[in-house]
Amino acid sequence: MDKFIIKGGKRLHGEVVISGAKNAAVAIIPAVAMAESPCRIENVPNISDVKLSARILTEMGATVRWLGKNTVEIDPTTIHTNVVPSELGRKMRGSYYNIGALLGRCSKAIVPLPGGCDFGVRPIDQHIKGFKALGCTYSLNDGMIEVSAKELRGAHIYLDMVTVGATMNIILAAVKAKGLTVIENAAREPHVVDLANFLNSMGANISGAGTDVIKIRGVEHLKGITYSIIPDQIEAGTYMAAAAATRGDVLVKNVTPKHLESITAKLMEMGVTVVEYDDAVRVRCDGPLSKCNVKTMPHPGFPTDMQPQIAALLSIAQGTSILNESVWENRFRYVEELKRMGAQITVEGKSAIIEGVEYLKGAPVRATDLRAGAAMIIAGLAAHGVTKIEDIEHIQRGYEDIVEKFVGLGADMYLMLDPTNSDTAKIG
Ligand code: EPU
């Protein structure tokens, strides 16, 4: 099993460049299937979930060419099927965006039930509700979702809860539907806006993305374009938290500071200095961290995808903090791992009560999911002694060059390859 080995205690300093947003890329790549000519996508994060999204299109007949580490050219005109290969689609959450995109392309999609991080039940009832409102029939056969329509027609859709996935999937399905679609109680995350901007550049007519009412007027044609994906808000937040945890001084570059406001606000409440520039933030921490209460919320609230990382930070802050998770049913599985390092955390329902300790101690831990893994790295960087993190494939799904970037900031960290792991050769 591959591992990350971290010797903690090094103060992070210097500059780190943030990659493109994973959760935008995993929707934009499937969306290319609707274009009538090739698209070139730039600032694509080179991570396994994104490579998987591209591989799904390749398997479906698209011509996919990587023009460099972060640029991909996709010719969707050669796609010859509306079936997403089961073994690939099951490996990631974002594969469900192929439903919306294939509906837009050819009014029919057969896509496996998606995988992704385990936070308890992850229903897709709101996606299905949206597709049905647009005129689709739905069935589930042998783990494959089948959605089709004779003709997609615009509809008024009220989402029962704020969901990023359903908002983006319905946008995709509605882009070429006849007439007007209105999504109420829509998600406002930066990647929702990025998907809408991408589709509008192709010729779609979407307004209101970034607010809770999105209007989509169906168009007949979408053309291939060149598009650059926005910076990853959560990758940026992770480096900001790591800088604070190690009492570091880090310039986090290629970010949109506006997307980071909730994270910046909480770090400042903890006593960290954050200076915003046009496309960078500098995070400096000299003294001790103070306790702080955090509640995760849909954007513009504090992102659930930063919840484990902030928990790592709060576990070495002075005082007792309360961390409340309001998006996912069960996103505290990593707490047991942090406790191995000496963190004092009690989970009560959807809240974690964190009693700050003076320091964490290195220990063997697991990355129970992607952001949990990021939290283990932050904890390991700040801890006394050596931390060995297992199950790092979760981390590699979402963070480009994470070892190189932390080493560039002065961390004592390396990837220990397991020679018996044949998958390792394929990553990279
Ligand atoms: N929900 C439903 N029904 C649905 C859809 C969602 O009940 O049909 C519920 C979920 O169970 C959850 C809440 O609504 O309680 C929000 O779910 P959402 O649909 O927003 O999540 P998602 O689209 O499955 C994306 C990100 C997650 C991120 C969430 C919330 C991708 C591929 N994943 O998931 O990212 O946590 O939005 O912001 O975009 C990560 O990057 O680490 C990650 C897990």
Coordinates of C-alpha atoms and ligand atoms in Angstrom, one line a residue:
M1 CA 0.0 0.0 0.0
D2 CA 1.4 3.4 -1.0
K3 CA 1.8 5.8 1.9
F4 CA 2.6 9.4 2.7
I5 CA 5.3 9.8 5.3
I6 CA 5.5 13.2 7.0
K7 CA 7.9 14.4 9.6
G8 CA 6.1 17.2 11.4
G9 CA 7.2 20.4 12.9
K10 CA 8.5 22.3 9.8
R11 CA 7.1 25.8 9.4
L12 CA 5.7 26.1 5.9
H13 CA 6.9 29.1 3.9
G14 CA 7.1 30.3 0.3
E15 CA 4.6 30.1 -2.6
V16 CA 2.2 27.5 -3.8
V17 CA 0.2 27.6 -7.1
I18 CA -3.4 26.2 -6.9
S19 CA -4.7 23.9 -9.6
G20 CA -8.0 24.0 -11.4
A21 CA -11.1 23.1 -9.5
K22 CA -11.9 19.4 -9.4
N23 CA -15.6 19.8 -8.9
A24 CA -15.9 22.1 -11.9
A25 CA -13.7 19.8 -14.1
V26 CA -15.7 16.6 -13.4
A27 CA -18.8 18.4 -14.7
I28 CA -17.2 20.4 -17.6
I29 CA -15.5 17.3 -19.1
P30 CA -18.7 15.3 -19.5
A31 CA -20.5 18.5 -20.8
V32 CA -18.1 18.5 -23.8
A33 CA -20.2 15.6 -25.1
M34 CA -22.9 18.2 -26.1
A35 CA -20.6 20.2 -28.3
E36 CA -20.7 19.9 -32.1
S37 CA -17.0 20.4 -32.5
P38 CA -13.8 19.9 -30.3
C39 CA -13.2 21.7 -27.1
R40 CA -9.9 22.6 -25.5
I41 CA -10.1 22.8 -21.7
E42 CA -7.2 24.5 -19.8
N43 CA -6.2 24.6 -16.1
V44 CA -7.5 21.1 -15.8
P45 CA -6.3 19.6 -12.5
N46 CA -4.1 16.5 -13.2
I47 CA -5.8 14.2 -10.6
S48 CA -7.2 10.8 -10.8
D49 CA -11.0 11.7 -10.7
V50 CA -10.5 14.1 -13.7
K51 CA -8.4 11.6 -15.7
L52 CA -11.2 9.1 -15.0
S53 CA -13.8 11.6 -16.4
A54 CA -11.7 11.9 -19.6
R55 CA -11.2 8.2 -19.8
I56 CA -15.0 7.7 -19.7
L57 CA -15.4 9.9 -22.7
T58 CA -12.5 8.0 -24.5
E59 CA -14.2 4.7 -23.8
M60 CA -17.4 6.1 -25.3
G61 CA -15.6 7.0 -28.5
A62 CA -14.5 10.6 -28.0
T63 CA -11.0 11.6 -29.2
V64 CA -9.2 12.8 -26.1
R65 CA -5.7 14.3 -26.4
W66 CA -3.7 15.7 -23.5
L67 CA -1.8 18.7 -24.8
G68 CA 0.2 19.1 -21.7
K69 CA -0.3 18.3 -18.0
N70 CA -3.2 20.6 -17.6
T71 CA -4.8 21.0 -21.0
V72 CA -7.0 18.5 -22.7
E73 CA -8.6 18.6 -26.1
I74 CA -11.7 16.6 -26.6
D75 CA -13.5 15.9 -29.9
P76 CA -16.9 14.6 -28.9
T77 CA -18.1 14.1 -32.5
T78 CA -16.9 10.5 -32.5
I79 CA -18.9 9.5 -29.4
H80 CA -20.9 6.4 -30.5
T81 CA -22.8 5.4 -27.3
N82 CA -25.0 6.7 -24.6
V83 CA -23.8 4.1 -22.1
V84 CA -21.1 5.0 -19.5
P85 CA -18.9 2.0 -18.8
S86 CA -19.9 0.6 -15.4
E87 CA -16.5 -0.1 -14.0
L88 CA -15.2 3.4 -14.6
G89 CA -18.4 5.3 -13.7
R90 CA -18.7 3.5 -10.4
K91 CA -15.3 4.8 -9.2
M92 CA -16.3 8.4 -8.9
R93 CA -19.2 10.7 -7.9
G94 CA -19.0 13.1 -10.8
S95 CA -19.7 10.4 -13.3
Y96 CA -23.4 11.2 -12.8
Y97 CA -22.9 14.4 -14.8
N98 CA -22.8 12.2 -17.8
I99 CA -26.6 11.7 -17.3
G100 CA -27.3 15.4 -17.8
A101 CA -24.8 15.7 -20.6
L102 CA -26.0 12.7 -22.6
L103 CA -29.6 13.7 -22.2
G104 CA -28.5 17.0 -23.8
R105 CA -26.6 15.2 -26.5
C106 CA -29.1 12.5 -27.5
S107 CA -32.0 12.5 -24.9
K108 CA -30.9 9.1 -23.4
A109 CA -28.3 8.1 -20.9
I110 CA -27.4 4.8 -19.2
V111 CA -25.0 5.5 -16.4
P112 CA -23.9 3.5 -13.4
L113 CA -24.8 4.5 -9.9
P114 CA -21.9 6.8 -8.9
G115 CA -19.2 6.1 -6.3
G116 CA -17.3 8.8 -4.4
C117 CA -16.5 9.5 -0.7
D118 CA -18.5 7.6 1.9
F119 CA -20.5 10.2 4.0
G120 CA -23.5 7.9 4.7
V121 CA -26.4 7.9 2.4
R122 CA -25.9 10.0 -0.8
P123 CA -29.3 10.0 -2.6
I124 CA -29.8 11.3 -6.1
D125 CA -33.6 11.8 -5.8
Q126 CA -33.3 15.5 -6.6
H127 CA -31.5 14.8 -9.9
I128 CA -34.2 12.3 -10.9
K129 CA -36.9 14.7 -9.9
G130 CA -35.4 17.3 -12.2
F131 CA -35.0 14.9 -15.1
K132 CA -38.6 13.7 -14.7
A133 CA -39.8 17.3 -14.7
L134 CA -38.0 17.8 -18.0
G135 CA -40.0 14.9 -19.5
C136 CA -37.8 11.9 -18.8
T137 CA -38.6 8.4 -17.8
Y138 CA -36.3 6.8 -15.2
S139 CA -35.4 3.3 -14.3
L140 CA -32.7 1.5 -12.4
N141 CA -31.5 -1.9 -13.8
D142 CA -28.6 -3.9 -12.5
G143 CA -27.0 -0.8 -10.9
M144 CA -27.4 1.2 -14.1
I145 CA -29.5 4.4 -14.2
E146 CA -31.5 4.7 -17.4
V147 CA -33.0 8.1 -18.2
S148 CA -34.6 9.0 -21.5
A149 CA -37.0 11.4 -23.1
K150 CA -38.8 11.6 -26.4
E151 CA -38.3 15.4 -26.2
L152 CA -36.8 17.4 -23.3
R153 CA -39.0 20.2 -22.3
G154 CA -38.2 23.1 -20.0
A155 CA -39.8 23.0 -16.6
H156 CA -40.0 24.8 -13.2
I157 CA -38.1 22.8 -10.7
Y158 CA -37.9 23.5 -6.9
L159 CA -35.1 21.6 -5.2
D160 CA -36.0 20.3 -1.8
M161 CA -32.5 21.0 -0.5
V162 CA -29.5 22.9 -1.8
T163 CA -27.6 20.3 -3.9
V164 CA -24.6 21.0 -6.1
G165 CA -24.9 17.8 -8.0
A166 CA -28.6 18.1 -8.9
T167 CA -28.3 21.8 -9.7
M168 CA -25.4 21.0 -12.2
N169 CA -27.0 17.9 -13.6
I170 CA -30.3 19.7 -14.3
I171 CA -28.5 22.6 -15.9
L172 CA -26.8 20.1 -18.2
A173 CA -30.0 18.4 -19.1
A174 CA -31.9 21.6 -19.6
V175 CA -29.4 23.4 -21.8
K176 CA -30.9 22.0 -25.0
A177 CA -34.4 21.3 -23.8
K178 CA -37.2 23.2 -25.5
G179 CA -38.3 26.3 -23.7
L180 CA -37.5 27.7 -20.3
T181 CA -36.2 25.8 -17.2
V182 CA -36.2 27.5 -13.8
I183 CA -34.3 25.9 -10.9
E184 CA -35.3 27.3 -7.6
N185 CA -33.3 26.8 -4.4
A186 CA -30.2 26.2 -6.6
A187 CA -26.7 25.7 -5.3
R188 CA -24.5 28.8 -5.6
E189 CA -21.0 27.2 -5.4
P190 CA -18.3 28.6 -7.7
H191 CA -18.2 25.4 -9.7
V192 CA -21.9 25.8 -10.5
V193 CA -21.1 29.3 -11.9
D194 CA -18.1 27.9 -13.8
L195 CA -20.2 25.2 -15.5
A196 CA -22.7 27.8 -16.5
N197 CA -20.0 30.1 -17.9
F198 CA -18.5 27.2 -19.8
L199 CA -21.9 26.3 -21.3
N200 CA -22.8 29.9 -22.1
S201 CA -19.5 30.3 -24.0
M202 CA -20.5 27.2 -26.0
G203 CA -23.8 29.0 -26.9
A204 CA -26.1 28.1 -24.0
N205 CA -28.5 30.7 -22.5
I206 CA -28.2 30.4 -18.7
S207 CA -28.7 33.3 -16.3
G208 CA -28.7 33.5 -12.5
A209 CA -25.9 31.0 -11.8
G210 CA -24.4 32.1 -8.5
T211 CA -27.9 32.9 -7.1
D212 CA -30.5 30.5 -5.9
V213 CA -32.7 30.9 -9.0
I214 CA -31.2 29.8 -12.3
K215 CA -32.9 30.2 -15.6
I216 CA -32.0 28.2 -18.6
R217 CA -33.5 28.9 -22.0
G218 CA -33.0 25.9 -24.3
V219 CA -30.8 26.3 -27.4
E220 CA -30.4 24.0 -30.4
H221 CA -26.6 24.1 -30.9
L222 CA -23.5 24.2 -28.7
K223 CA -20.1 24.8 -30.3
G224 CA -16.7 23.7 -29.3
I225 CA -14.6 26.3 -27.4
T226 CA -11.4 26.9 -25.5
Y227 CA -12.1 27.4 -21.8
S228 CA -10.0 27.7 -18.6
I229 CA -11.3 26.1 -15.4
I230 CA -11.5 28.3 -12.2
P231 CA -9.0 27.7 -9.4
D232 CA -9.9 25.0 -6.8
Q233 CA -11.4 26.7 -3.7
I234 CA -10.8 23.7 -1.5
E235 CA -7.3 23.0 -2.6
A236 CA -6.5 26.7 -1.8
G237 CA -8.3 26.4 1.6
T238 CA -6.3 23.2 2.4
Y239 CA -2.9 25.0 1.9
M240 CA -4.2 28.0 3.9
A241 CA -5.1 25.7 6.8
A242 CA -1.7 24.0 6.5
A243 CA 0.1 27.3 6.6
A244 CA -1.8 28.2 9.8
A245 CA -1.3 24.8 11.4
T246 CA 2.5 25.0 11.0
R247 CA 2.7 28.7 12.1
G248 CA 3.8 29.3 8.5
D249 CA 3.9 32.2 6.0
V250 CA 2.6 31.1 2.6
L251 CA 1.5 32.9 -0.5
V252 CA -1.3 30.9 -2.1
K253 CA -1.4 31.8 -5.8
N254 CA -3.8 31.4 -8.6
V255 CA -6.9 31.7 -6.4
T256 CA -10.2 33.8 -6.5
P257 CA -10.1 35.4 -3.0
K258 CA -13.9 36.0 -3.1
H259 CA -14.4 32.2 -3.2
L260 CA -12.3 31.9 -0.1
E261 CA -14.1 34.5 2.1
S262 CA -15.7 32.0 4.5
I263 CA -12.4 30.2 5.0
T264 CA -10.5 33.5 5.4
A265 CA -13.0 34.8 7.9
K266 CA -12.6 31.7 10.1
L267 CA -8.8 31.7 10.0
M268 CA -8.8 35.3 11.0
E269 CA -11.2 34.5 13.9
M270 CA -8.6 32.0 15.0
G271 CA -5.9 34.7 15.0
V272 CA -4.3 34.0 11.6
T273 CA -3.3 36.9 9.3
V274 CA -4.7 36.7 5.8
V275 CA -4.0 39.3 3.2
E276 CA -5.9 39.2 0.0
Y277 CA -4.4 40.2 -3.4
D278 CA -6.1 40.1 -6.8
D279 CA -5.4 36.4 -7.4
A280 CA -3.6 35.3 -4.3
V281 CA -3.8 35.2 -0.5
R282 CA -1.0 35.3 1.9
V283 CA -1.5 33.4 5.1
R284 CA 0.7 34.1 8.1
C285 CA 0.5 32.7 11.6
D286 CA 2.9 33.7 14.3
G287 CA 1.2 33.0 17.6
P288 CA -1.1 30.4 19.0
L289 CA -4.5 29.6 17.3
S290 CA -7.7 30.5 19.2
K291 CA -10.8 28.4 19.4
C292 CA -13.6 29.1 17.0
N293 CA -17.0 27.6 16.2
V294 CA -17.6 26.5 12.6
K295 CA -20.8 25.4 10.9
T296 CA -20.7 24.0 7.3
M297 CA -23.2 25.4 4.9
P298 CA -23.8 25.5 1.2
H299 CA -21.9 28.4 -0.5
P300 CA -21.3 31.2 0.5
G301 CA -21.2 29.4 3.9
F302 CA -18.2 27.5 5.2
P303 CA -17.7 24.6 2.8
T304 CA -18.2 21.1 4.1
D305 CA -15.2 20.1 2.0
M306 CA -13.0 22.1 4.4
Q307 CA -14.6 20.6 7.5
P308 CA -12.0 17.9 8.2
Q309 CA -9.1 20.3 7.5
I310 CA -10.4 22.9 9.9
A311 CA -10.9 20.2 12.5
A312 CA -7.2 19.4 12.3
L313 CA -6.5 23.1 12.9
L314 CA -8.9 23.4 15.8
S315 CA -7.5 20.4 17.5
I316 CA -4.3 22.4 18.2
A317 CA -6.1 25.7 18.9
Q318 CA -6.5 27.0 22.5
G319 CA -9.9 26.3 24.0
T320 CA -12.9 24.3 23.0
S321 CA -14.4 24.7 19.5
I322 CA -17.7 23.3 18.2
L323 CA -17.7 22.1 14.6
N324 CA -21.2 21.5 13.1
E325 CA -21.7 19.6 9.9
S326 CA -25.0 20.6 8.2
V327 CA -24.5 19.2 4.7
W328 CA -23.6 15.5 5.1
E329 CA -25.1 12.9 7.3
N330 CA -21.8 11.4 8.4
R331 CA -18.6 13.3 7.7
F332 CA -16.7 12.6 11.0
R333 CA -15.2 9.2 10.2
Y334 CA -11.7 10.8 10.2
V335 CA -12.1 11.9 13.9
E336 CA -10.9 8.5 15.1
E337 CA -7.8 8.9 13.0
L338 CA -7.1 12.4 14.5
K339 CA -7.6 11.0 17.9
R340 CA -4.7 8.5 17.2
M341 CA -2.5 11.6 17.0
G342 CA -3.7 12.9 20.3
A343 CA -6.6 15.1 19.3
Q344 CA -9.4 15.4 21.9
I345 CA -12.6 15.3 20.0
T346 CA -16.1 14.1 20.9
V347 CA -18.7 13.6 18.2
E348 CA -22.3 14.1 19.2
G349 CA -24.6 13.7 16.2
K350 CA -23.7 16.3 13.6
S351 CA -21.3 18.2 15.9
A352 CA -17.8 17.6 17.0
I353 CA -16.6 19.2 20.2
I354 CA -12.9 19.8 19.9
E355 CA -10.7 20.5 23.0
G356 CA -7.5 22.0 21.7
V357 CA -4.3 20.3 22.7
E358 CA -0.8 21.8 22.8
Y359 CA 0.5 19.5 20.1
L360 CA -0.4 16.4 18.1
K361 CA 1.9 13.4 17.9
G362 CA 2.7 11.6 14.7
A363 CA 1.0 8.2 14.3
P364 CA 0.0 5.7 11.6
V365 CA -3.4 6.9 10.3
R366 CA -5.7 6.3 7.3
A367 CA -7.2 8.7 4.8
T368 CA -10.8 7.7 5.3
D369 CA -11.8 9.9 2.3
L370 CA -10.4 12.7 0.2
R371 CA -10.7 15.7 2.6
A372 CA -10.2 13.5 5.6
G373 CA -6.8 12.6 4.0
A374 CA -6.0 16.3 3.6
A375 CA -6.8 16.8 7.3
M376 CA -4.3 14.0 8.1
I377 CA -1.6 15.7 6.1
I378 CA -2.3 19.1 7.9
A379 CA -2.2 17.3 11.3
G380 CA 1.0 15.4 10.3
L381 CA 2.7 18.6 9.2
A382 CA 2.0 20.3 12.5
A383 CA 2.6 17.2 14.7
H384 CA 5.7 16.2 16.7
G385 CA 7.2 13.1 15.1
V386 CA 6.4 11.0 12.1
T387 CA 2.9 10.4 10.6
K388 CA 2.3 7.6 8.1
I389 CA -0.9 8.0 6.1
E390 CA -2.4 5.0 4.4
D391 CA -5.2 4.8 1.7
I392 CA -3.8 7.8 0.0
E393 CA -5.5 7.0 -3.3
H394 CA -8.4 9.0 -1.8
I395 CA -6.2 12.1 -1.6
Q396 CA -4.7 11.6 -5.1
R397 CA -8.3 11.7 -6.4
G398 CA -8.5 15.4 -5.6
Y399 CA -5.1 17.0 -5.0
E400 CA -2.6 17.6 -7.9
D401 CA 1.1 17.1 -7.0
I402 CA 0.4 17.3 -3.3
V403 CA 3.7 16.0 -2.1
E404 CA 5.7 18.3 -4.5
K405 CA 3.6 21.3 -3.5
F406 CA 4.1 20.7 0.3
V407 CA 7.8 19.9 -0.2
G408 CA 8.1 23.2 -2.2
L409 CA 6.8 24.9 1.0
G410 CA 9.5 23.3 3.1
A411 CA 7.6 20.2 4.4
D412 CA 9.4 17.0 5.2
M413 CA 7.1 14.7 3.3
Y414 CA 7.4 11.9 0.8
L415 CA 5.5 9.3 -1.1
M416 CA 6.5 5.8 -0.1
L417 CA 5.6 3.5 -3.0
D418 CA 4.4 0.0 -2.4
P419 CA 6.3 -2.1 -5.0
T420 CA 3.5 -4.7 -4.9
N421 CA 0.9 -2.2 -5.9
S422 CA 0.5 -2.5 -9.7
D423 CA -1.9 0.6 -9.8
T424 CA 0.9 2.9 -8.7
A425 CA 2.5 2.7 -12.1
K426 CA -0.7 4.0 -13.7
I427 CA -0.9 7.1 -11.5
G428 CA 1.1 10.0 -12.7
Ligands
EPU1 N1 -28.9 15.3 -1.5 C1 -30.1 14.6 -1.5 N2 -30.7 14.3 -2.7 C2 -30.0 14.5 -3.9 C3 -28.8 15.2 -3.9 C4 -28.2 15.6 -2.7 O1 -30.7 14.4 -0.5 O2 -30.6 14.2 -5.0 C5 -28.3 15.7 -0.2 C6 -27.0 15.0 0.1 O3 -27.3 13.8 0.7 C7 -26.3 16.0 1.0 C8 -26.8 17.4 0.4 O4 -28.0 17.1 -0.3 O5 -26.8 15.9 2.3 C9 -25.8 18.0 -0.5 O6 -25.4 17.1 -1.6 P1 -24.8 17.7 -2.9 O7 -25.7 17.2 -4.0 O8 -24.6 19.1 -2.9 O9 -23.4 16.9 -3.0 P2 -22.7 16.2 -4.3 O10 -23.1 17.0 -5.5 O11 -22.9 14.8 -4.3 C10 -20.6 17.8 -4.3 C11 -19.2 17.6 -4.3 C12 -18.8 17.2 -2.9 C13 -19.3 18.2 -1.9 C14 -20.8 18.5 -2.0 C15 -21.3 19.6 -1.2 C16 -18.6 16.8 -6.5 C17 -18.2 15.7 -7.4 N3 -18.8 16.5 -5.2 O12 -21.2 16.5 -4.0 O13 -17.4 17.2 -2.9 O14 -19.0 17.8 -0.6 O15 -21.0 18.8 -3.4 O16 -20.6 20.8 -1.5 O17 -18.8 17.9 -7.0 C18 -15.2 16.6 -2.2 O18 -14.8 17.3 -3.2 O19 -14.4 16.2 -1.3 C19 -16.6 16.3 -2.2 C20 -17.1 15.4 -1.5

